[in-house]
Coordinates of C-alpha atoms in Angstrom, one line a residue:
M286 CA 0.0 0.0 0.0
R287 CA 2.8 2.4 0.8
L288 CA 4.5 1.7 -2.6
A289 CA 1.2 2.3 -4.4
E290 CA 0.5 5.5 -2.5
S291 CA 4.0 6.7 -3.4
A292 CA 3.5 6.0 -7.1
G293 CA 0.1 7.7 -7.0
A294 CA 1.5 10.8 -5.5
G295 CA 4.1 11.1 -8.3
R296 CA 7.1 10.2 -6.0
P297 CA 9.7 7.8 -7.5
L298 CA 9.7 4.2 -6.3
P299 CA 12.8 2.9 -4.5
A300 CA 15.5 1.6 -6.7
D301 CA 14.9 -2.0 -5.4
A302 CA 11.2 -2.0 -4.6
R303 CA 11.2 -5.7 -3.7
A304 CA 13.9 -5.2 -1.1
Y305 CA 12.1 -2.2 0.3
L306 CA 8.9 -4.2 0.6
N307 CA 10.6 -7.1 2.3
T308 CA 12.2 -4.7 4.8
V309 CA 9.0 -2.9 5.6
A310 CA 7.1 -6.2 6.0
A311 CA 9.9 -7.6 8.3
H312 CA 9.7 -4.5 10.5
L313 CA 5.9 -4.7 10.8
L314 CA 6.1 -8.4 11.7
L315 CA 8.7 -7.7 14.3
D316 CA 6.6 -5.0 15.9
R317 CA 3.6 -7.4 16.0
Y318 CA 5.7 -10.1 17.5
R319 CA 7.1 -7.8 20.2
R320 CA 3.5 -6.7 21.1
S321 CA 2.2 -10.2 21.3
R322 CA 5.2 -11.3 23.4
W323 CA 4.7 -8.4 25.8
L324 CA 1.0 -9.3 26.1
R325 CA 1.8 -12.9 26.9
T326 CA 4.3 -11.9 29.5
H327 CA 1.9 -9.5 31.1
T328 CA -0.9 -12.1 31.2
D329 CA 1.4 -14.7 32.7
E330 CA 2.5 -12.3 35.4
A331 CA -1.0 -11.4 36.2
L332 CA -2.0 -15.0 36.5
A333 CA 1.1 -15.8 38.6
S334 CA 0.3 -13.0 41.0
G335 CA -3.3 -14.2 41.5
A336 CA -4.8 -11.2 39.8
A337 CA -7.3 -13.3 37.9
A338 CA -10.5 -13.9 39.8
S339 CA -11.5 -17.5 40.5
H340 CA -14.8 -18.6 39.2
A341 CA -14.7 -22.1 40.7
P342 CA -17.6 -23.0 43.0
D343 CA -16.9 -23.3 46.7
V344 CA -17.3 -26.5 48.7
A345 CA -20.9 -25.8 49.6
D346 CA -21.9 -25.1 46.0
G347 CA -20.2 -28.2 44.9
L348 CA -22.1 -30.3 47.4
M349 CA -25.4 -28.7 46.5
Y350 CA -25.0 -29.4 42.8
R351 CA -24.0 -33.0 43.5
Q352 CA -27.1 -33.5 45.7
A353 CA -29.3 -31.9 43.0
L354 CA -27.7 -34.0 40.3
A355 CA -28.4 -37.2 42.4
A356 CA -32.0 -36.2 42.8
V357 CA -32.5 -35.5 39.1
E358 CA -30.7 -38.8 38.2
A359 CA -33.0 -40.8 40.5
A360 CA -36.1 -39.0 39.1
L361 CA -35.1 -39.7 35.5
A362 CA -34.2 -43.3 36.2
A363 CA -37.7 -43.9 37.6
L364 CA -39.4 -42.6 34.4
P365 CA -40.6 -44.9 31.6
E366 CA -38.0 -45.3 28.9
R367 CA -40.0 -43.4 26.3
V368 CA -40.7 -40.5 28.6
R369 CA -37.1 -40.3 29.7
S370 CA -35.9 -40.4 26.0
A371 CA -38.2 -37.6 25.0
F372 CA -37.1 -35.4 27.9
V373 CA -33.4 -35.9 27.3
A374 CA -33.8 -35.4 23.6
H375 CA -35.7 -32.1 24.1
R376 CA -34.1 -30.5 27.1
L377 CA -30.5 -31.8 26.6
H378 CA -30.0 -32.2 22.8
G379 CA -32.4 -29.3 21.9
Q380 CA -34.4 -31.5 19.5
S381 CA -37.9 -30.2 18.5
Q382 CA -41.0 -31.9 19.7
A383 CA -42.0 -32.7 16.2
L384 CA -38.7 -34.5 15.5
I385 CA -38.9 -36.5 18.7
A386 CA -42.5 -37.6 17.8
R387 CA -41.2 -38.9 14.4
Q388 CA -38.3 -40.7 16.0
L389 CA -40.4 -42.3 18.7
G390 CA -43.3 -43.0 16.3
V391 CA -45.9 -41.3 18.5
S392 CA -48.1 -38.2 18.1
L393 CA -47.0 -34.7 19.0
N394 CA -49.6 -34.6 21.8
T395 CA -48.0 -37.7 23.3
V396 CA -44.6 -36.0 23.3
E397 CA -46.0 -33.0 25.0
R398 CA -47.6 -35.1 27.7
D399 CA -44.4 -37.0 28.2
L400 CA -42.4 -33.8 28.6
T401 CA -44.9 -32.5 31.1
A402 CA -44.8 -35.7 33.1
A403 CA -41.0 -35.7 33.2
T404 CA -40.9 -32.1 34.3
D405 CA -43.5 -32.8 37.0
R406 CA -41.5 -35.7 38.3
I407 CA -38.2 -33.8 38.4
E408 CA -39.9 -30.8 40.0
A409 CA -41.3 -33.1 42.7
A410 CA -37.9 -34.6 43.3
L411 CA -36.3 -31.1 43.6
H412 CA -39.0 -30.0 46.0
H413 CA -38.1 -33.1 48.1
W414 CA -34.4 -32.3 47.8
R415 CA -35.0 -28.8 49.2
G416 CA -37.2 -30.2 52.0
E417 CA -40.3 -28.5 50.7
R418 CA -43.8 -29.7 50.0
P419 CA -45.0 -29.0 46.5
G420 CA -47.7 -26.5 46.3
A421 CA -50.6 -26.2 44.0
A422 CA -49.9 -27.0 40.4
A423 CA -48.5 -24.1 38.5
P424 CA -49.9 -23.1 35.1
R425 CA -48.2 -25.1 32.3
S426 CA -46.5 -22.0 30.9
G427 CA -44.8 -21.5 34.2
R428 CA -43.4 -25.0 34.8
R429 CA -40.1 -24.4 33.1
K430 CA -39.5 -21.3 35.1
G431 CA -40.6 -23.1 38.3
L432 CA -38.1 -25.8 37.7
A433 CA -35.3 -23.3 37.2
S434 CA -36.3 -21.4 40.3
L435 CA -36.1 -24.7 42.3
L436 CA -32.5 -24.9 41.1
S437 CA -32.0 -21.3 42.2
L438 CA -31.0 -20.6 38.6
A439 CA -32.1 -18.2 35.9
G440 CA -33.2 -20.5 33.1
L441 CA -30.7 -23.1 31.9
S442 CA -27.5 -21.0 32.1
L443 CA -24.2 -21.5 33.9
G444 CA -25.4 -23.3 36.9
A445 CA -27.7 -25.5 34.9
S446 CA -24.8 -26.6 32.7
L447 CA -23.1 -27.9 35.9
L448 CA -26.3 -29.8 36.8
W449 CA -26.7 -31.3 33.3
Q450 CA -23.1 -32.0 32.6
H451 CA -23.5 -35.8 33.3
W452 CA -25.8 -36.1 30.3
R453 CA -24.0 -33.5 28.2
A454 CA -20.9 -35.6 28.5
Q455 CA -22.6 -38.4 26.8
A456 CA -24.0 -36.2 24.1
L457 CA -21.0 -34.0 23.3
H458 CA -19.6 -35.1 20.0
W459 CA -18.2 -33.1 17.1
Q460 CA -16.7 -34.4 13.8
E461 CA -15.4 -32.5 10.8
A462 CA -13.0 -33.0 8.0
F463 CA -11.0 -30.4 6.0
A464 CA -9.0 -30.6 2.7
V465 CA -6.8 -27.8 1.4
P466 CA -6.1 -27.7 -2.3
R467 CA -2.7 -27.4 -3.8
G468 CA -1.3 -23.9 -3.5
G469 CA -3.8 -22.9 -0.8
R470 CA -3.9 -22.5 3.0
R471 CA -6.6 -22.6 5.6
T472 CA -7.1 -21.5 9.2
E473 CA -9.9 -22.9 11.3
T474 CA -11.1 -22.2 14.8
L475 CA -12.3 -25.4 16.5
P476 CA -15.3 -25.7 18.9
D477 CA -13.0 -25.7 22.0
G478 CA -11.4 -22.4 21.0
S479 CA -8.2 -24.1 19.6
E480 CA -6.9 -22.9 16.2
V481 CA -5.3 -24.9 13.4
V482 CA -3.5 -23.7 10.4
L483 CA -3.5 -26.1 7.4
D484 CA -0.8 -26.1 4.8
A485 CA -1.4 -26.6 1.1
G486 CA -2.4 -30.2 0.1
T487 CA -3.4 -31.1 3.7
R488 CA -6.2 -33.5 4.6
I489 CA -7.3 -33.7 8.3
E490 CA -10.2 -35.2 10.3
F491 CA -11.4 -34.1 13.8
A492 CA -13.4 -36.0 16.4
F493 CA -14.2 -34.3 19.7
D494 CA -16.2 -35.8 22.5
A495 CA -16.4 -35.4 26.3
G496 CA -13.2 -37.4 27.0
R497 CA -10.7 -36.3 24.4
R498 CA -10.0 -34.2 21.3
V499 CA -8.5 -36.1 18.3
A500 CA -7.1 -34.8 15.0
R501 CA -6.1 -37.3 12.4
L502 CA -3.6 -35.8 9.9
L503 CA -4.0 -37.9 6.7
A504 CA -1.7 -35.8 4.5
G505 CA 0.2 -32.5 4.5
A506 CA 1.1 -30.4 7.5
A507 CA -0.8 -28.6 10.3
F508 CA 0.1 -26.1 13.0
F509 CA -2.0 -26.3 16.2
G510 CA -2.7 -23.7 18.9
V511 CA -4.4 -25.8 21.5
Q512 CA -6.6 -24.4 24.3
R513 CA -5.8 -26.0 27.6
D514 CA -8.4 -28.5 28.9
P515 CA -7.0 -30.9 31.6
G516 CA -10.1 -33.0 31.3
R517 CA -9.8 -33.5 27.5
P518 CA -6.3 -34.1 26.1
F519 CA -5.6 -33.1 22.5
L520 CA -4.2 -35.9 20.3
V521 CA -2.8 -35.6 16.8
E522 CA -2.5 -39.0 15.0
A523 CA -0.3 -39.1 11.9
G524 CA 1.2 -42.2 10.3
G525 CA 1.5 -44.3 13.4
V526 CA 2.7 -41.3 15.5
T527 CA 0.6 -39.8 18.3
A528 CA 1.3 -36.4 19.7
T529 CA -0.6 -35.6 23.0
V530 CA -0.9 -32.1 24.6
L531 CA -3.1 -30.2 27.0
G532 CA -2.4 -26.7 25.8
T533 CA 0.5 -25.7 23.6
R534 CA 1.5 -24.6 20.1
F535 CA 3.2 -27.1 17.8
G536 CA 3.4 -28.3 14.2
V537 CA 3.0 -31.8 12.7
D538 CA 4.1 -32.6 9.1
R539 CA 3.7 -35.9 7.2
E540 CA 6.7 -36.0 5.0
P541 CA 6.7 -37.8 1.6
G542 CA 9.2 -40.5 2.7
G543 CA 6.8 -41.7 5.4
A544 CA 8.4 -39.8 8.3
V545 CA 6.5 -37.6 10.6
L546 CA 8.0 -34.3 11.8
V547 CA 6.8 -32.8 15.2
Q548 CA 8.1 -29.4 16.2
V549 CA 7.1 -27.5 19.4
E550 CA 6.8 -23.7 19.5
S551 CA 5.6 -23.5 23.1
G552 CA 4.5 -25.8 25.9
R553 CA 5.1 -29.6 26.0
V554 CA 4.2 -32.4 23.6
R555 CA 4.4 -36.1 24.3
V556 CA 5.3 -38.0 21.1
E557 CA 4.6 -41.8 20.9
H558 CA 5.0 -44.6 18.4
A559 CA 4.1 -48.2 18.9
A560 CA 7.7 -49.3 18.0
A561 CA 9.5 -46.9 20.4
A562 CA 9.4 -45.3 23.8
A563 CA 7.5 -42.0 24.3
V564 CA 9.5 -38.8 24.0
E565 CA 8.5 -35.4 25.6
L566 CA 9.4 -32.3 23.6
T567 CA 9.5 -28.8 24.9
A568 CA 9.6 -25.3 23.3
G569 CA 12.1 -25.1 20.5
Q570 CA 12.6 -28.9 20.1
G571 CA 11.7 -31.1 17.2
L572 CA 11.7 -34.8 16.4
R573 CA 11.5 -36.6 13.0
I574 CA 10.0 -40.1 13.5
G575 CA 10.5 -42.7 10.7
A576 CA 8.1 -45.4 9.8
D577 CA 10.1 -47.8 12.0
G578 CA 9.6 -45.6 15.1
R579 CA 13.2 -44.3 15.2
G580 CA 13.4 -40.7 16.0
Q581 CA 16.0 -38.1 15.2
P582 CA 16.2 -34.5 16.6
A583 CA 15.1 -31.9 14.1
A584 CA 16.2 -28.3 14.2
G585 CA 14.4 -25.3 12.9
A586 CA 11.3 -23.2 13.7
A587 CA 8.0 -25.0 14.1
A588 CA 5.9 -25.1 10.8
S589 CA 8.2 -22.6 8.9
W590 CA 5.8 -23.1 6.0
R591 CA 3.6 -20.6 7.7
D592 CA 6.1 -18.0 6.6
G593 CA 6.3 -19.4 3.1
I594 CA 9.6 -21.0 3.7
R595 CA 10.7 -24.7 3.4
H596 CA 14.1 -25.8 4.7
F597 CA 16.0 -28.9 3.4
D598 CA 19.1 -30.5 4.8
A599 CA 20.5 -33.3 2.5
V600 CA 17.0 -34.3 1.5
P601 CA 16.6 -36.4 -1.7
L602 CA 15.4 -34.2 -4.6
G603 CA 12.4 -36.6 -5.1
E604 CA 11.1 -35.8 -1.6
V605 CA 11.8 -32.0 -2.1
V606 CA 9.7 -32.1 -5.3
Q607 CA 6.8 -33.9 -3.5
R608 CA 6.8 -31.3 -0.7
L609 CA 7.1 -28.3 -3.1
A610 CA 4.4 -29.7 -5.4
R611 CA 1.9 -28.7 -2.7
Y612 CA 2.4 -25.0 -3.6
A613 CA 2.9 -25.2 -7.4
R614 CA 0.1 -24.3 -9.8
F615 CA 1.5 -26.9 -12.1
E616 CA 2.6 -30.5 -12.0
L617 CA 6.1 -31.0 -10.7
Q618 CA 8.0 -34.3 -11.2
A619 CA 11.5 -35.6 -11.0
E620 CA 12.9 -38.6 -13.0
P621 CA 14.4 -41.4 -10.8
R622 CA 18.1 -40.5 -11.3
A623 CA 17.5 -36.9 -10.4
A624 CA 15.2 -37.8 -7.5
R625 CA 18.2 -39.5 -5.7
L626 CA 20.3 -36.3 -5.7
R627 CA 20.6 -34.6 -2.3
V628 CA 19.4 -31.0 -1.8
S629 CA 20.2 -28.6 1.0
G630 CA 19.0 -25.0 1.3
T631 CA 15.9 -22.9 1.8
V632 CA 13.1 -22.4 -0.7
E633 CA 10.7 -19.5 -0.7
V634 CA 7.5 -21.1 -2.0
A635 CA 6.3 -17.7 -3.5
H636 CA 9.4 -17.8 -5.8
L637 CA 9.3 -21.5 -6.6
G638 CA 9.7 -20.7 -10.3
E639 CA 12.9 -18.8 -9.7
W640 CA 14.3 -21.7 -7.6
L641 CA 13.6 -24.2 -10.4
Q642 CA 15.3 -21.9 -12.9
S643 CA 18.5 -21.8 -10.7
L644 CA 18.5 -25.5 -9.8
H645 CA 20.8 -26.4 -12.6
A646 CA 23.5 -24.2 -11.1
V647 CA 23.8 -26.4 -8.0
L648 CA 22.8 -29.8 -9.3
P649 CA 23.6 -31.7 -12.5
V650 CA 20.0 -31.5 -13.7
R651 CA 17.9 -29.8 -16.4
V652 CA 14.4 -28.4 -15.9
A653 CA 11.9 -28.3 -18.7
R654 CA 8.2 -27.8 -19.2
Q655 CA 6.6 -30.5 -21.3
G656 CA 3.7 -30.2 -23.7
D657 CA 1.2 -31.5 -21.1
G658 CA 2.2 -28.7 -18.7
V659 CA 4.3 -30.9 -16.4
V660 CA 7.6 -29.4 -15.2
W661 CA 10.1 -32.2 -15.5
I662 CA 13.5 -32.4 -13.6
A663 CA 15.9 -34.8 -15.3
A664 CA 19.5 -35.6 -14.5
H665 CA 22.2 -34.8 -17.1

């Protein structure tokens, strides 16, 4: 934008506009990094000093909710199966009465009567829990409000979620799959507040429930910013490797040769393979695990592809081509002899074409575009 404004105002552009642009972008990124680091430090200090208020219930509240939960459980267990199913489907899962009627094969009036009967039974159980005698029947429109008032709650809000968590734990389940095309990138916010950045050519599946959060990396690379939840560990499964965390930032990359690369930016990650002992990684550490379970330390920043950079250290050209093909708008292939040559260096994926044009200067290969549009790398 600054370059465009300069040109529009009639001012001459810098002699090397590209270098100028890179410098400005680097300074802006550095400023942003410093602000985010300051904010994290400030937040950590505030938490360490106890500045954050605790919202955990005290012992009396905990006992009250456990007693109320036991009363509701007993009341629900005593209901006929159809009545109990209708109540749970409507009040817990949020299903409409019409849908419940179709699923149970009964009329809408029957569902309404079942819900009323279940509410009456639970209301009576809560009156008993509070040591009260139920009064005269309230109007039907007021029953839900009456039930909430028995719980000393306003509707089904925060306190109600504590009371119903037993059944919600059974119902909580989320599944989703994402696929990123070649040359693309995608960022997704997950239901638990975690964030995942997906590299080009990535396929991934998620399955969350009350006990754990699982991501299955089928192809490509992903960077995870995981929200801490001690009750639900976050697992990433990739090619026989499982990475387990509670809350951290780390990258996982399924490499073309069958290896899996795990790199940690912050926090701790436990890496496991059926053929080897578990290894715990901390911030700044990386591990490349082969198909046989053997691991080797891996240097470098976690998920450097987020910055449009790929690093290679004595990697066969065939694997390099497979990785870079994720970003190319064209087919990229290497013939067998060329594929065995080793490559070291850094590639900016935005300038992949320039890298291909200069490849002959460092390796005995030639690069040519064929009639079908495939860019072919062959050995001399």
